Short mmCIF file of C-alpha atoms in Angstrom, two decimals:
data_model
loop_
_atom_site.label_atom_id
_atom_site.label_comp_id
_atom_site.label_asym_id
_atom_site.label_seq_id
_atom_site.Cartn_x
_atom_site.Cartn_y
_atom_site.Cartn_z
CA MET F 1 40.88 142.95 44.96
CA PRO F 2 42.69 143.00 41.60
CA LYS F 3 42.74 146.39 39.93
CA PRO F 4 40.56 146.75 36.79
CA ASP F 5 43.61 147.32 34.57
CA ALA F 6 45.68 144.50 36.12
CA PRO F 7 47.12 141.83 33.80
CA TRP F 8 45.06 138.64 33.56
CA LEU F 9 47.12 136.52 35.97
CA GLY F 10 46.26 133.64 38.24
CA ALA F 11 47.11 130.07 39.20
CA HIS F 12 45.75 126.56 39.32
CA MET F 13 44.06 126.17 42.69
CA SER F 14 42.98 123.13 44.68
CA ILE F 15 39.28 122.30 45.06
CA ALA F 16 39.90 120.45 48.34
CA GLY F 17 37.02 120.95 50.76
CA GLY F 18 34.63 122.00 47.98
CA ILE F 19 34.91 123.75 44.64
CA PRO F 20 33.90 127.24 45.96
CA LEU F 21 36.96 127.26 48.25
CA SER F 22 39.24 127.50 45.21
CA VAL F 23 38.04 131.08 44.69
CA GLY F 24 39.14 132.08 48.21
CA ARG F 25 42.57 130.66 47.44
CA ALA F 26 42.72 132.73 44.26
CA ARG F 27 41.79 135.86 46.23
CA ARG F 28 44.61 135.19 48.71
CA VAL F 29 47.16 135.65 45.91
CA ARG F 30 45.27 138.58 44.27
CA ALA F 31 44.52 136.53 41.14
CA ASN F 32 41.94 137.70 38.63
CA VAL F 33 41.87 134.44 36.64
CA LEU F 34 41.64 130.89 37.97
CA GLN F 35 42.18 127.30 36.85
CA ILE F 36 40.71 124.31 38.67
CA PHE F 37 39.99 120.62 38.25
CA VAL F 38 36.27 119.91 38.16
CA LYS F 39 36.79 116.45 39.70
CA ASN F 40 39.62 114.33 41.05
CA ASN F 41 42.20 114.49 38.28
CA ASN F 42 43.50 110.94 38.80
CA ARG F 43 40.15 109.10 38.86
CA TRP F 44 37.63 108.32 36.16
CA GLN F 45 34.65 108.84 38.44
CA GLY F 46 34.34 112.17 40.22
CA ARG F 47 32.30 113.30 43.20
CA GLU F 48 28.97 114.74 42.13
CA PHE F 49 28.49 118.31 43.27
CA SER F 50 25.11 119.84 44.03
CA ASP F 51 23.38 122.73 42.30
CA GLU F 52 23.92 124.68 45.52
CA GLU F 53 27.68 124.13 45.34
CA ALA F 54 27.72 125.20 41.69
CA ASP F 55 25.72 128.33 42.54
CA ASP F 56 28.05 129.12 45.45
CA PHE F 57 31.04 128.82 43.13
CA ARG F 58 29.50 131.15 40.53
CA ARG F 59 28.65 133.71 43.21
CA ALA F 60 32.15 133.52 44.67
CA CYS F 61 33.66 134.11 41.20
CA ARG F 62 31.47 137.18 40.71
CA ARG F 63 32.36 138.58 44.14
CA ALA F 64 36.06 138.04 43.44
CA ARG F 65 35.64 139.75 40.05
CA LEU F 66 37.46 136.95 38.26
CA ARG F 67 38.03 137.75 34.61
CA ARG F 68 38.06 134.12 33.51
CA VAL F 69 37.80 130.64 35.00
CA VAL F 70 39.16 127.64 33.12
CA ALA F 71 39.43 123.98 34.06
CA HIS F 72 42.05 121.32 33.39
CA SER F 73 40.88 117.85 32.48
CA SER F 74 41.77 114.57 34.15
CA TYR F 75 45.23 113.20 33.40
CA LEU F 76 43.69 109.80 32.64
CA ILE F 77 42.05 111.02 29.43
CA ASN F 78 43.82 109.92 26.24
CA LEU F 79 41.93 110.97 23.11
CA ALA F 80 44.72 109.52 20.93
CA SER F 81 44.66 106.04 22.47
CA PRO F 82 44.78 103.10 20.04
CA ASP F 83 42.95 100.99 22.65
CA PRO F 84 39.25 101.21 21.65
CA ALA F 85 38.01 100.80 25.24
CA LEU F 86 40.30 103.52 26.64
CA TRP F 87 39.50 105.81 23.69
CA ARG F 88 35.74 105.48 24.32
CA ARG F 89 36.22 105.92 28.06
CA SER F 90 38.25 109.09 27.39
CA ILE F 91 35.41 110.47 25.28
CA GLU F 92 32.89 109.74 28.05
CA ALA F 93 35.12 111.42 30.63
CA THR F 94 35.56 114.51 28.43
CA VAL F 95 31.78 114.80 27.97
CA ASP F 96 31.30 114.51 31.75
CA GLU F 97 33.89 117.23 32.40
CA LEU F 98 32.28 119.53 29.83
CA ASP F 99 28.98 119.11 31.66
CA ARG F 100 30.66 119.98 34.96
CA CYS F 101 32.29 123.06 33.41
CA ARG F 102 28.96 124.23 32.07
CA ARG F 103 27.28 123.94 35.46
CA LEU F 104 30.10 125.95 37.05
CA GLY F 105 30.23 128.65 34.39
CA VAL F 106 33.76 127.67 33.31
CA SER F 107 34.69 128.97 29.84
CA HIS F 108 37.38 126.47 28.70
CA LEU F 109 38.36 122.88 29.44
CA VAL F 110 42.09 122.37 28.86
CA VAL F 111 42.82 118.89 27.48
CA HIS F 112 46.08 117.22 26.50
CA PRO F 113 45.75 115.86 22.94
CA GLY F 114 46.92 112.45 24.15
CA ALA F 115 49.59 109.85 23.44
CA HIS F 116 49.63 107.54 20.42
CA VAL F 117 51.39 104.76 22.46
CA GLY F 118 53.53 103.61 19.55
CA SER F 119 50.80 103.51 16.92
CA GLY F 120 52.24 106.53 15.09
CA GLU F 121 51.68 110.27 15.13
CA GLY F 122 49.51 110.36 11.99
CA PRO F 123 46.98 107.77 13.23
CA GLY F 124 47.09 109.40 16.68
CA VAL F 125 46.18 112.79 15.23
CA LYS F 126 43.22 111.25 13.41
CA ARG F 127 41.97 109.58 16.59
CA VAL F 128 42.13 112.88 18.51
CA ALA F 129 40.08 114.63 15.80
CA ALA F 130 37.57 111.75 15.70
CA ALA F 131 37.26 111.85 19.50
CA LEU F 132 36.59 115.59 19.43
CA ASP F 133 33.87 115.00 16.83
CA ARG F 134 32.24 112.39 19.08
CA VAL F 135 32.38 114.76 22.08
CA PHE F 136 30.87 117.68 20.18
CA GLU F 137 28.20 115.47 18.64
CA ARG F 138 27.15 114.46 22.16
CA ARG F 139 27.10 118.09 23.37
CA ARG F 140 26.04 120.18 20.39
CA GLN F 141 24.86 123.20 22.40
CA CYS F 142 27.55 123.26 25.10
CA PRO F 143 29.22 126.71 25.22
CA VAL F 144 32.42 125.44 26.87
CA LYS F 145 35.42 125.36 24.53
CA LEU F 146 37.98 122.57 24.52
CA ALA F 147 41.50 124.00 24.64
CA LEU F 148 44.12 121.56 23.35
CA GLU F 149 47.30 122.05 25.36
CA THR F 150 50.74 122.12 23.79
CA THR F 151 52.94 119.38 25.24
CA ALA F 152 56.64 118.79 25.82
CA GLY F 153 56.53 115.70 23.59
CA GLN F 154 57.45 113.37 26.42
CA GLY F 155 57.04 109.72 25.48
CA THR F 156 54.55 109.47 22.62
CA SER F 157 52.56 112.58 23.53
CA LEU F 158 51.07 114.55 20.65
CA GLY F 159 50.83 118.33 20.47
CA TYR F 160 54.51 119.18 20.89
CA ARG F 161 54.59 120.74 17.41
CA PHE F 162 52.13 123.42 16.34
CA SER F 163 51.75 121.56 13.05
CA GLN F 164 50.18 118.62 14.93
CA LEU F 165 47.57 120.93 16.42
CA ARG F 166 46.97 122.31 12.91
CA ASP F 167 46.40 118.78 11.59
CA ILE F 168 43.97 117.93 14.41
CA LEU F 169 41.98 121.08 13.67
CA ALA F 170 41.98 120.34 9.95
CA ALA F 171 40.57 116.85 10.57
CA CYS F 172 37.95 118.00 13.06
CA GLU F 173 34.41 118.66 11.79
CA THR F 174 33.81 121.63 14.13
CA PRO F 175 37.21 123.32 14.62
CA GLU F 176 35.50 126.52 15.77
CA ARG F 177 34.80 124.78 19.08
CA VAL F 178 38.50 124.11 19.68
CA ALA F 179 40.98 126.57 21.20
CA VAL F 180 44.63 126.12 22.19
CA CYS F 181 46.42 126.44 25.53
CA LEU F 182 50.13 127.21 25.16
CA ASP F 183 52.34 126.11 28.04
CA THR F 184 55.69 127.94 28.13
CA CYS F 185 57.56 125.07 29.81
CA HIS F 186 56.16 122.56 27.32
CA ALA F 187 56.95 124.78 24.33
CA PHE F 188 60.55 125.26 25.52
CA ALA F 189 61.02 121.54 26.19
CA ALA F 190 59.60 120.83 22.73
CA GLY F 191 62.28 123.04 21.13
CA TYR F 192 60.67 126.48 20.80
CA ASP F 193 63.26 128.95 22.08
CA LEU F 194 61.23 131.82 23.48
CA ARG F 195 63.96 133.16 25.78
CA SER F 196 64.80 136.26 23.74
CA PRO F 197 62.34 138.79 22.24
CA ALA F 198 63.34 137.62 18.75
CA GLY F 199 62.82 133.96 19.70
CA TYR F 200 59.45 134.75 21.23
CA ARG F 201 58.37 136.53 18.03
CA ARG F 202 59.52 133.57 15.90
CA MET F 203 57.49 131.16 18.05
CA LEU F 204 54.34 133.31 17.82
CA ARG F 205 54.75 133.70 14.05
CA GLU F 206 54.91 129.92 13.65
CA PHE F 207 51.89 129.51 15.92
CA GLU F 208 49.95 132.09 13.90
CA ARG F 209 50.83 130.40 10.59
CA SER F 210 49.98 126.92 11.85
CA VAL F 211 47.00 127.44 14.15
CA GLY F 212 45.97 131.10 14.14
CA LEU F 213 46.60 133.49 17.00
CA GLU F 214 42.86 133.86 17.65
CA ARG F 215 42.85 130.25 18.92
CA LEU F 216 45.40 131.02 21.65
CA GLN F 217 42.88 131.44 24.47
CA VAL F 218 44.74 130.09 27.54
CA LEU F 219 48.39 130.43 28.60
CA HIS F 220 50.21 128.35 31.20
CA LEU F 221 53.16 130.35 32.55
CA ASN F 222 55.80 127.94 33.85
CA ASP F 223 59.59 128.09 33.80
CA SER F 224 61.48 124.88 32.97
CA LYS F 225 63.83 122.72 35.01
CA ARG F 226 65.07 121.03 31.83
CA GLU F 227 66.94 122.34 28.83
CA LEU F 228 65.66 123.50 25.44
CA GLY F 229 64.42 120.57 23.34
CA SER F 230 64.69 118.07 26.21
CA ARG F 231 61.14 116.78 25.59
CA VAL F 232 60.83 116.50 29.39
CA ASP F 233 58.02 118.28 31.27
CA ARG F 234 59.36 119.68 34.57
CA HIS F 235 57.94 122.99 35.81
CA GLU F 236 60.02 125.56 37.70
CA HIS F 237 59.27 128.88 39.40
CA ILE F 238 59.24 131.96 37.18
CA GLY F 239 62.76 133.24 36.53
CA GLU F 240 64.39 130.32 38.37
CA GLY F 241 64.50 127.88 35.46
CA LEU F 242 66.21 127.68 32.09
CA ILE F 243 63.67 129.89 30.29
CA GLY F 244 64.33 133.00 32.39
CA ARG F 245 62.43 136.22 32.99
CA GLN F 246 62.65 137.79 29.54
CA ALA F 247 60.24 135.31 27.94
CA PHE F 248 57.56 136.12 30.49
CA ALA F 249 58.17 139.85 30.06
CA SER F 250 57.64 139.40 26.31
CA ILE F 251 54.34 137.61 26.87
CA LEU F 252 53.10 140.21 29.34
CA ALA F 253 54.07 143.06 27.01
CA ASP F 254 52.25 141.51 24.02
CA ARG F 255 49.01 143.47 23.71
CA ARG F 256 47.50 140.77 21.49
CA LEU F 257 47.50 138.47 24.53
CA ALA F 258 46.24 141.02 27.06
CA ARG F 259 42.89 139.24 27.53
CA VAL F 260 44.26 135.72 27.45
CA PRO F 261 44.21 134.19 30.98
CA LYS F 262 47.76 133.45 32.16
CA ILE F 263 47.89 130.62 34.69
CA LEU F 264 50.70 129.44 36.95
CA GLU F 265 51.23 125.70 37.39
CA THR F 266 54.41 125.97 39.44
CA PRO F 267 55.20 123.99 42.61
CA LYS F 268 53.60 125.29 45.82
CA GLY F 269 52.61 124.55 49.39
CA LYS F 270 49.35 125.05 51.26
CA ASP F 271 50.22 128.61 52.32
CA LEU F 272 50.47 129.68 48.63
CA LYS F 273 53.58 131.81 49.27
CA GLU F 274 55.18 130.49 46.08
CA ASP F 275 52.17 131.61 44.02
CA ARG F 276 52.34 135.05 45.63
CA ARG F 277 56.05 135.33 44.84
CA ASN F 278 55.63 134.20 41.23
CA LEU F 279 52.60 136.40 40.60
CA ASN F 280 54.27 139.45 42.15
CA LEU F 281 57.26 138.92 39.87
CA LEU F 282 54.98 138.64 36.82
CA ARG F 283 53.14 141.82 37.83
CA ARG F 284 56.48 143.60 38.17
CA LEU F 285 57.59 142.39 34.74
CA HIS F 286 54.31 143.65 33.31
CA ARG F 287 54.72 147.02 35.01
CA ASP F 288 58.39 147.43 34.04
CA GLY F 289 57.97 146.07 30.52
CA SER F 290 61.32 144.26 30.57
CA GLY F 291 63.05 141.13 31.82
#
């Protein structure tokens, strides 16, 4: 079992065989936070799970003493789409995933802001904010927060600059229901150089000015296969990519982020040995306080 004072570290785990099994996978790597999909991430329609399965999942999370459970939305969702049919379908899918999160006791649903598909960043930002308003209007009492994820800026994806997240929040009628998930690989690929302590501090200062540090409620810890500013999203194991260990040591030493769940999304096999290796390295960086 994770120690009570252990850093909030975990990984994205498969829900194959049933959602409760993801908790057992988290326990195998000594995680105290967990990220899952609440349905097949590459399909619009997901398998319906029973109340019994939801109850089993909640009980398993309590037994494992998980600090936080978050979910990642389907990759098909595009809240910035200029296609009216796809935009409406993305809203419906987000509402459905919020409902699933609520039944499972999941605190945050991580969502990519979306891609403007050539229609322009300004109009795309407005469509994301309007989509969020539609979602929250449909689920006024839902306690699950939507966490907009920073992106690498690949293609026409929005959210690769903190200022774009600021503009989405400013245009949204209920910004208090929106959090942010910062992905280290995406931030690096987007041009934020967090490799040194000074660079990390500069990035966090810009985030605080643009969005507010209180909105940073989920972290994805991934090294990068591609270079700074590449705008290409390719995850690598911790310390084996072009970001390096020091950035992760800086994050783990930042007391302001102590209770922010830190999730691995690095490549792995069924035996989870890669997750164990990455998490053990992160725990060592936290313990040593240096890169």
